[in-house]
Structures are given as C-alpha cells and as structure tokens.
PDB file of C-alpha atoms in Angstrom:
ATOM      1  CA  MET A1098      92.416 123.413  72.292  1.00 50.00           C
ATOM      2  CA  ASN A1099      91.193 121.938  69.007  1.00 56.00           C
ATOM      3  CA  LYS A1100      91.581 118.150  69.032  1.00 55.00           C
ATOM      4  CA  LEU A1101      92.971 118.155  65.485  1.00 55.00           C
ATOM      5  CA  VAL A1102      95.729 120.538  66.563  1.00 49.00           C
ATOM      6  CA  ILE A1103      96.558 118.335  69.539  1.00 52.00           C
ATOM      7  CA  ARG A1104      96.829 115.286  67.322  1.00 54.00           C
ATOM      8  CA  LYS A1105      99.076 117.070  64.844  1.00 52.00           C
ATOM      9  CA  VAL A1106     101.282 118.322  67.642  1.00 50.00           C
ATOM     10  CA  LEU A1107     101.465 114.813  69.071  1.00 53.00           C
ATOM     11  CA  SER A1108     102.440 113.476  65.649  1.00 52.00           C
ATOM     12  CA  ALA A1109     105.398 115.852  65.476  1.00 49.00           C
ATOM     13  CA  ILE A1110     106.491 114.820  68.960  1.00 50.00           C
ATOM     14  CA  VAL A1111     106.250 111.161  67.976  1.00 52.00           C
ATOM     15  CA  ILE A1112     108.378 111.743  64.878  1.00 53.00           C
ATOM     16  CA  VAL A1113     111.145 113.523  66.773  1.00 46.00           C
ATOM     17  CA  LEU A1114     111.291 111.026  69.602  1.00 48.00           C
ATOM     18  CA  VAL A1115     111.181 108.038  67.277  1.00 52.00           C
ATOM     19  CA  VAL A1116     114.182 109.360  65.369  1.00 50.00           C
ATOM     20  CA  ILE A1117     116.108 110.309  68.527  1.00 46.00           C
ATOM     21  CA  ALA A1118     115.465 106.964  70.188  1.00 47.00           C
ATOM     22  CA  ALA A1119     116.372 105.027  67.058  1.00 50.00           C
ATOM     23  CA  LEU A1120     119.622 106.880  66.455  1.00 47.00           C
ATOM     24  CA  TYR A1121     120.647 106.786  70.107  1.00 45.00           C
ATOM     25  CA  VAL A1122     120.119 103.076  70.512  1.00 44.00           C
ATOM     26  CA  TYR A1123     121.600 102.136  67.156  1.00 46.00           C
ATOM     27  CA  LEU A1124     124.721 104.284  67.493  1.00 44.00           C
ATOM     28  CA  VAL A1125     125.310 104.363  71.253  1.00 43.00           C
ATOM     29  CA  ALA A1126     123.360 101.925  73.385  1.00 45.00           C
ATOM     30  CA  GLU A1127     123.866  98.200  73.772  1.00 47.00           C
ATOM     31  CA  PRO A1128     121.358  95.903  71.978  1.00 47.00           C
ATOM     32  CA  SER A1129     119.915  94.791  75.309  1.00 49.00           C
ATOM     33  CA  THR A1130     118.711  98.335  76.013  1.00 49.00           C
ATOM     34  CA  MET A1131     116.583  98.658  72.871  1.00 50.00           C
ATOM     35  CA  SER A1132     113.189  97.977  74.401  1.00 57.00           C
ATOM     36  CA  GLU A1133     114.046 100.058  77.464  1.00 60.00           C
ATOM     37  CA  GLU A1134     114.879 103.107  75.315  1.00 53.00           C
ATOM     38  CA  VAL A1135     111.672 102.751  73.295  1.00 58.00           C
ATOM     39  CA  GLU A1136     109.668 102.499  76.507  1.00 57.00           C
ATOM     40  CA  THR A1137     111.337 105.641  77.871  1.00 54.00           C
ATOM     41  CA  ALA A1138     110.560 107.592  74.685  1.00 53.00           C
ATOM     42  CA  GLY A1139     106.959 106.437  74.949  1.00 56.00           C
ATOM     43  CA  GLU A1140     106.646 107.751  78.481  1.00 61.00           C
ATOM     44  CA  ILE A1141     107.906 111.163  77.349  1.00 54.00           C
ATOM     45  CA  VAL A1142     105.451 111.283  74.438  1.00 54.00           C
ATOM     46  CA  GLU A1143     102.514 110.443  76.682  1.00 58.00           C
ATOM     47  CA  GLU A1144     103.510 113.058  79.258  1.00 56.00           C
ATOM     48  CA  ILE A1145     103.741 115.798  76.613  1.00 48.00           C
ATOM     49  CA  ALA A1146     100.468 114.676  75.028  1.00 52.00           C
ATOM     50  CA  GLU A1147      98.693 115.087  78.344  1.00 52.00           C
ATOM     51  CA  GLN A1148     100.148 118.584  78.710  1.00 44.00           C
ATOM     52  CA  ALA A1149      99.000 119.426  75.169  1.00 43.00           C
ATOM     53  CA  GLU A1150      95.397 118.844  76.195  1.00 43.00           C
ATOM     54  CA  THR A1151      95.488 122.160  78.067  1.00 37.00           C
ATOM     55  CA  ALA A1152      97.863 124.077  75.790  1.00 36.00           C
ATOM     56  CA  ASP A1153      96.470 126.880  73.626  1.00 37.00           C
ATOM     57  CA  ASP A1154      99.513 128.373  71.915  1.00 34.00           C
ATOM     58  CA  ILE A1155     100.700 125.668  69.502  1.00 29.00           C
ATOM     59  CA  ASP A1156     100.127 126.155  65.772  1.00 36.00           C
ATOM     60  CA  PRO A1157      98.814 123.265  63.649  1.00 37.00           C
ATOM     61  CA  MET A1158     101.550 121.174  62.040  1.00 47.00           C
ATOM     62  CA  MET A1159     100.913 119.873  58.547  1.00 53.00           C
ATOM     63  CA  ILE A1160     102.313 117.217  56.228  1.00 72.00           C
ATOM     64  CA  PRO A1161     105.876 117.947  55.016  1.00 82.00           C
ATOM     65  CA  LEU A1162     106.435 119.768  51.732  1.00 86.00           C
ATOM     66  CA  CYS A1163     107.592 117.981  48.594  1.00 89.00           C
ATOM     67  CA  LYS A1164     109.493 120.575  46.562  1.00 85.00           C
ATOM     68  CA  GLY A1165     108.535 119.336  43.108  1.00 78.00           C
ATOM     69  CA  GLY A1166     110.800 119.094  40.071  1.00 80.00           C
ATOM     70  CA  LYS A1167     112.454 116.003  38.647  1.00 81.00           C
ATOM     71  CA  ASP A1168     114.131 115.048  41.941  1.00 90.00           C
ATOM     72  CA  HIS A1169     111.034 115.423  44.139  1.00 93.00           C
ATOM     73  CA  GLU A1170     107.903 113.486  43.220  1.00 95.00           C
ATOM     74  CA  ARG A1171     104.830 113.409  45.465  1.00 93.00           C
ATOM     75  CA  ARG A1172     102.818 110.183  45.231  1.00 94.00           C
ATOM     76  CA  ASN A1173      99.640 109.167  47.038  1.00 94.00           C
ATOM     77  CA  TYR A1174      98.801 105.560  47.821  1.00 96.00           C
ATOM     78  CA  HIS A1175      96.047 103.752  49.655  1.00 95.00           C
ATOM     79  CA  GLY A1176      96.712 104.761  53.248  1.00 93.00           C
ATOM     80  CA  TYR A1177      99.845 106.876  52.887  1.00 94.00           C
ATOM     81  CA  SER A1178     101.812 109.404  50.790  1.00 94.00           C
ATOM     82  CA  ILE A1179     105.487 109.797  49.921  1.00 95.00           C
ATOM     83  CA  CYS A1180     107.937 112.331  48.502  1.00 95.00           C
ATOM     84  CA  TYR A1181     110.245 110.322  46.224  1.00 96.00           C
ATOM     85  CA  ARG A1182     113.844 111.422  45.571  1.00 95.00           C
ATOM     86  CA  GLU A1183     115.189 110.076  42.284  1.00 93.00           C
ATOM     87  CA  SER A1184     118.770 111.007  43.179  1.00 92.00           C
ATOM     88  CA  TYR A1185     118.634 108.603  46.141  1.00 94.00           C
ATOM     89  CA  GLU A1186     116.142 106.061  44.696  1.00 95.00           C
ATOM     90  CA  GLN A1187     114.064 106.236  47.857  1.00 96.00           C
ATOM     91  CA  ALA A1188     111.499 108.438  49.518  1.00 97.00           C
ATOM     92  CA  GLU A1189     112.560 111.536  51.429  1.00 95.00           C
ATOM     93  CA  TRP A1190     109.546 110.994  53.651  1.00 95.00           C
ATOM     94  CA  ALA A1191     106.470 108.798  53.935  1.00 95.00           C
ATOM     95  CA  ALA A1192     103.387 110.018  55.821  1.00 93.00           C
ATOM     96  CA  GLU A1193     100.343 108.227  57.197  1.00 93.00           C
ATOM     97  CA  CYS A1194      97.445 108.759  59.567  1.00 92.00           C
ATOM     98  CA  LEU A1195      97.063 105.815  61.927  1.00 93.00           C
ATOM     99  CA  THR A1196      93.843 105.379  63.887  1.00 94.00           C
ATOM    100  CA  ARG A1197      92.637 103.004  66.546  1.00 96.00           C
ATOM    101  CA  GLU A1198      90.158 101.553  64.048  1.00 97.00           C
ATOM    102  CA  LYS A1199      92.905 100.768  61.532  1.00 96.00           C
ATOM    103  CA  LEU A1200      94.596  98.555  64.095  1.00 97.00           C
ATOM    104  CA  GLN A1201      91.825  95.995  63.610  1.00 95.00           C
ATOM    105  CA  ARG A1202      93.689  93.487  61.430  1.00 95.00           C
ATOM    106  CA  LYS A1203      91.673  92.098  58.516  1.00 96.00           C
ATOM    107  CA  VAL A1204      94.422  90.957  56.135  1.00 97.00           C
ATOM    108  CA  ASN A1205      97.805  89.284  56.493  1.00 96.00           C
ATOM    109  CA  ARG A1206     101.218  90.557  55.417  1.00 95.00           C
ATOM    110  CA  SER A1207     101.514  90.235  51.617  1.00 93.00           C
ATOM    111  CA  GLU A1208     105.320  90.087  51.042  1.00 95.00           C
ATOM    112  CA  ASN A1209     104.655  91.404  47.510  1.00 97.00           C
ATOM    113  CA  PHE A1210     107.884  93.392  47.084  1.00 98.00           C
ATOM    114  CA  ARG A1211     107.931  95.005  43.631  1.00 98.00           C
ATOM    115  CA  PRO A1212     109.090  98.130  41.736  1.00 98.00           C
ATOM    116  CA  ASP A1213     106.785 101.141  41.831  1.00 98.00           C
ATOM    117  CA  GLU A1214     105.645 101.680  38.247  1.00 97.00           C
ATOM    118  CA  GLY A1215     103.957 104.917  39.292  1.00 96.00           C
ATOM    119  CA  ILE A1216     107.281 106.701  39.836  1.00 96.00           C
ATOM    120  CA  SER A1217     107.894 108.637  36.618  1.00 94.00           C
ATOM    121  CA  THR A1218     111.686 108.217  36.736  1.00 93.00           C
ATOM    122  CA  GLY A1219     111.513 104.589  37.868  1.00 94.00           C
ATOM    123  CA  SER A1220     111.949 103.292  41.401  1.00 96.00           C
ATOM    124  CA  ALA A1221     114.508 100.984  42.933  1.00 96.00           C
ATOM    125  CA  ASP A1222     114.127  97.302  42.051  1.00 95.00           C
ATOM    126  CA  THR A1223     114.088  94.250  44.294  1.00 96.00           C
ATOM    127  CA  SER A1224     117.326  93.098  42.636  1.00 96.00           C
ATOM    128  CA  ASP A1225     119.095  96.209  43.951  1.00 96.00           C
ATOM    129  CA  TYR A1226     119.048  94.637  47.400  1.00 96.00           C
ATOM    130  CA  TYR A1227     120.238  91.146  46.428  1.00 96.00           C
ATOM    131  CA  GLY A1228     123.586  90.421  48.060  1.00 95.00           C
ATOM    132  CA  SER A1229     123.822  93.950  49.459  1.00 96.00           C
ATOM    133  CA  GLY A1230     123.668  92.938  53.100  1.00 96.00           C
ATOM    134  CA  TYR A1231     120.784  95.355  53.696  1.00 97.00           C
ATOM    135  CA  ASP A1232     117.110  94.699  54.425  1.00 97.00           C
ATOM    136  CA  ARG A1233     114.325  96.212  52.356  1.00 97.00           C
ATOM    137  CA  GLY A1234     113.232  98.385  55.253  1.00 97.00           C
ATOM    138  CA  HIS A1235     109.673  99.704  55.244  1.00 98.00           C
ATOM    139  CA  LEU A1236     109.128 103.410  55.863  1.00 98.00           C
ATOM    140  CA  VAL A1237     105.361 102.999  56.294  1.00 97.00           C
ATOM    141  CA  PRO A1238     105.110  99.670  58.158  1.00 98.00           C
ATOM    142  CA  ALA A1239     103.132  96.802  56.691  1.00 98.00           C
ATOM    143  CA  GLY A1240     101.969  96.227  60.260  1.00 97.00           C
ATOM    144  CA  ASP A1241     100.007  99.500  60.138  1.00 97.00           C
ATOM    145  CA  MET A1242      98.018  98.407  57.089  1.00 97.00           C
ATOM    146  CA  GLY A1243      96.310  95.218  58.212  1.00 97.00           C
ATOM    147  CA  TRP A1244      92.971  97.012  57.842  1.00 97.00           C
ATOM    148  CA  ASP A1245      92.922  96.798  54.020  1.00 97.00           C
ATOM    149  CA  SER A1246      94.449  94.522  51.371  1.00 97.00           C
ATOM    150  CA  GLU A1247      95.251  97.348  48.927  1.00 97.00           C
ATOM    151  CA  ALA A1248      96.895  99.409  51.652  1.00 97.00           C
ATOM    152  CA  MET A1249      98.905  96.382  52.766  1.00 98.00           C
ATOM    153  CA  ASN A1250      99.997  95.633  49.210  1.00 98.00           C
ATOM    154  CA  ASP A1251     101.039  99.239  48.575  1.00 98.00           C
ATOM    155  CA  THR A1252     103.511  99.184  51.475  1.00 98.00           C
ATOM    156  CA  PHE A1253     105.569  96.600  49.572  1.00 98.00           C
ATOM    157  CA  LEU A1254     106.297  98.969  46.695  1.00 98.00           C
ATOM    158  CA  MET A1255     110.034  99.608  46.471  1.00 98.00           C
ATOM    159  CA  SER A1256     109.369 103.347  46.719  1.00 98.00           C
ATOM    160  CA  ASN A1257     108.448 102.668  50.362  1.00 98.00           C
ATOM    161  CA  MET A1258     111.777 100.958  51.111  1.00 98.00           C
ATOM    162  CA  SER A1259     115.018 102.270  52.567  1.00 97.00           C
ATOM    163  CA  PRO A1260     118.170 100.137  53.027  1.00 96.00           C
ATOM    164  CA  GLN A1261     118.379  99.089  56.664  1.00 96.00           C
ATOM    165  CA  ASN A1262     120.886  97.111  58.661  1.00 96.00           C
ATOM    166  CA  HIS A1263     119.109  93.862  59.601  1.00 97.00           C
ATOM    167  CA  LYS A1264     119.871  94.230  63.306  1.00 96.00           C
ATOM    168  CA  PHE A1265     118.414  97.744  63.248  1.00 96.00           C
ATOM    169  CA  ASN A1266     115.359  96.725  61.187  1.00 96.00           C
ATOM    170  CA  SER A1267     114.426  93.726  63.300  1.00 95.00           C
ATOM    171  CA  GLY A1268     115.406  95.362  66.586  1.00 96.00           C
ATOM    172  CA  ILE A1269     114.918  99.001  67.569  1.00 95.00           C
ATOM    173  CA  TRP A1270     112.996  99.887  64.385  1.00 96.00           C
ATOM    174  CA  ASN A1271     110.517  97.070  64.961  1.00 96.00           C
ATOM    175  CA  ASP A1272     110.204  98.086  68.619  1.00 96.00           C
ATOM    176  CA  LEU A1273     109.427 101.657  67.572  1.00 95.00           C
ATOM    177  CA  GLU A1274     106.804 100.572  65.047  1.00 96.00           C
ATOM    178  CA  MET A1275     105.026  98.582  67.736  1.00 96.00           C
ATOM    179  CA  GLN A1276     105.227 101.486  70.196  1.00 95.00           C
ATOM    180  CA  VAL A1277     103.696 103.857  67.638  1.00 96.00           C
ATOM    181  CA  ARG A1278     100.775 101.436  67.241  1.00 97.00           C
ATOM    182  CA  ASN A1279     100.388 101.493  71.013  1.00 96.00           C
ATOM    183  CA  TRP A1280     100.132 105.298  70.863  1.00 95.00           C
ATOM    184  CA  ALA A1281      97.478 105.068  68.135  1.00 95.00           C
ATOM    185  CA  LYS A1282      95.527 102.678  70.325  1.00 95.00           C
ATOM    186  CA  LYS A1283      95.794 105.007  73.323  1.00 94.00           C
ATOM    187  CA  PHE A1284      95.236 108.398  71.646  1.00 93.00           C
ATOM    188  CA  GLY A1285      92.859 107.339  68.856  1.00 94.00           C
ATOM    189  CA  THR A1286      94.543 109.130  65.938  1.00 92.00           C
ATOM    190  CA  ILE A1287      98.181 109.981  65.286  1.00 91.00           C
ATOM    191  CA  TYR A1288     100.037 111.365  62.270  1.00 90.00           C
ATOM    192  CA  ILE A1289     103.366 109.746  61.419  1.00 92.00           C
ATOM    193  CA  VAL A1290     106.124 110.930  59.089  1.00 93.00           C
ATOM    194  CA  THR A1291     109.100 108.638  58.553  1.00 94.00           C
ATOM    195  CA  GLY A1292     112.195 109.076  56.429  1.00 94.00           C
ATOM    196  CA  PRO A1293     115.947 108.638  56.052  1.00 93.00           C
ATOM    197  CA  VAL A1294     118.487 111.367  56.764  1.00 90.00           C
ATOM    198  CA  LEU A1295     119.489 112.671  53.314  1.00 87.00           C
ATOM    199  CA  GLU A1296     122.040 115.482  53.461  1.00 83.00           C
ATOM    200  CA  SER A1297     122.429 117.519  50.283  1.00 78.00           C
ATOM    201  CA  GLY A1298     125.852 117.173  48.700  1.00 79.00           C
ATOM    202  CA  LYS A1299     126.907 114.240  50.858  1.00 83.00           C
ATOM    203  CA  LYS A1300     128.012 111.028  49.145  1.00 85.00           C
ATOM    204  CA  TYR A1301     126.444 107.819  50.436  1.00 87.00           C
ATOM    205  CA  LYS A1302     127.227 104.180  49.848  1.00 89.00           C
ATOM    206  CA  VAL A1303     124.969 102.846  47.091  1.00 92.00           C
ATOM    207  CA  ILE A1304     123.594  99.395  46.302  1.00 94.00           C
ATOM    208  CA  GLY A1305     122.393  97.725  43.104  1.00 91.00           C
ATOM    209  CA  LYS A1306     122.284  98.858  39.499  1.00 92.00           C
ATOM    210  CA  ASN A1307     119.924 101.720  40.313  1.00 90.00           C
ATOM    211  CA  ARG A1308     122.318 103.064  42.938  1.00 83.00           C
TER     212      ARG A1308
END
C-alpha cells in the first residue's frame, strides 16, 4: 500500500482517538486516569497503524473542506492551515503535518499572543479572555513548532485559540499533544486535524466583546 495513503489513514485514526480520549476523560473519568487513557488510545493507534501496512482497500483521506463564504475563511500559515468561523470567532479546524524532523527543537516558546490581522472579518482579541476563566487553548500546539521561529510565532495568533478549561488544557489535552509527538517520532510523518465541536444552530456561552 502507498506510504502516503497509510500516513493519511493513520492521521484520521489519530484525530478520532484523540477526540474520543479527550472527551471521555474530561467528561467521565477521574483526573488520575488521564495519562492512562492517553496511553491506551496510543496503543490502539499503533495496533491499527501496523495493520494498515498490509491493507490495500483504504482510500486516501485529505485535508478537511472549508466551505467558503463570509463565515468560512481558509488561511495558511507557516506550518499549518485553518478554517476560521467568524460566527464563533475561532477556527472550525486547524491542520498540520508533523514529521520526525520537525521535532528537533531549534526555538523556544514565544508567548506572543496577538490578534490575527489576516482574518478579513477580524479575529478574537487577547482581551476577550481576560477574566473569563478560560485558557487561550492552542489548536495547533506551540510544542509542535519548535523547528522554526515563524511557525512558532504563528501558533500564538488568536485565530489558533479555542477557549479551554484550564484543568483540561493543562491535563488531558497536554497529555494528548505529547502522545501525538510520540507518534510522529515513531511513524515519521503524521497528519493532524484539531478543532472544537461546533453544532449549527446551537447557542454557546460566549466570552469577551467579540463573543
């Protein structure tokens, strides 16, 4: 089977299991089980990846679609892409390709949180999070971009942020980010798509002046 197909299939598996593990642990499991659940998800991913090496009936899986129009804006950055939703003031998804080579850290975390001036309708602002009780949660992790200063800096654009409970952000989400880097180290190249659950027509709690 074509190696590119295998990697794309693996990326889809990673996405699904990351979301399932995160939701399960955050909503159901006790905090002490976080690392255990991430480890279990990792074992499943690796088992399926090994099976995919001999599979020949799986179609290639590509980057998600961004519908276009005023509420869907596709933007490309150094190292990743997003589909920005103005109605939610955050990205519907953020996609990156993480390789073993990119794990070689050359630059430190920048902490340069700032609005994304490239979003035509305007992005969320850092002030939207002040006093909200929520973290500015990265979709594409800064930890994946230590290979380049521009890539690192781009991850701190507010268009790459989603409001996250601090316990979730520093716990299971951080565990998952580290596990994904372990998969990149083991498999060489993986494709990652991350995003919030945005249900059409559903009203969500909002924060800040940009809502």
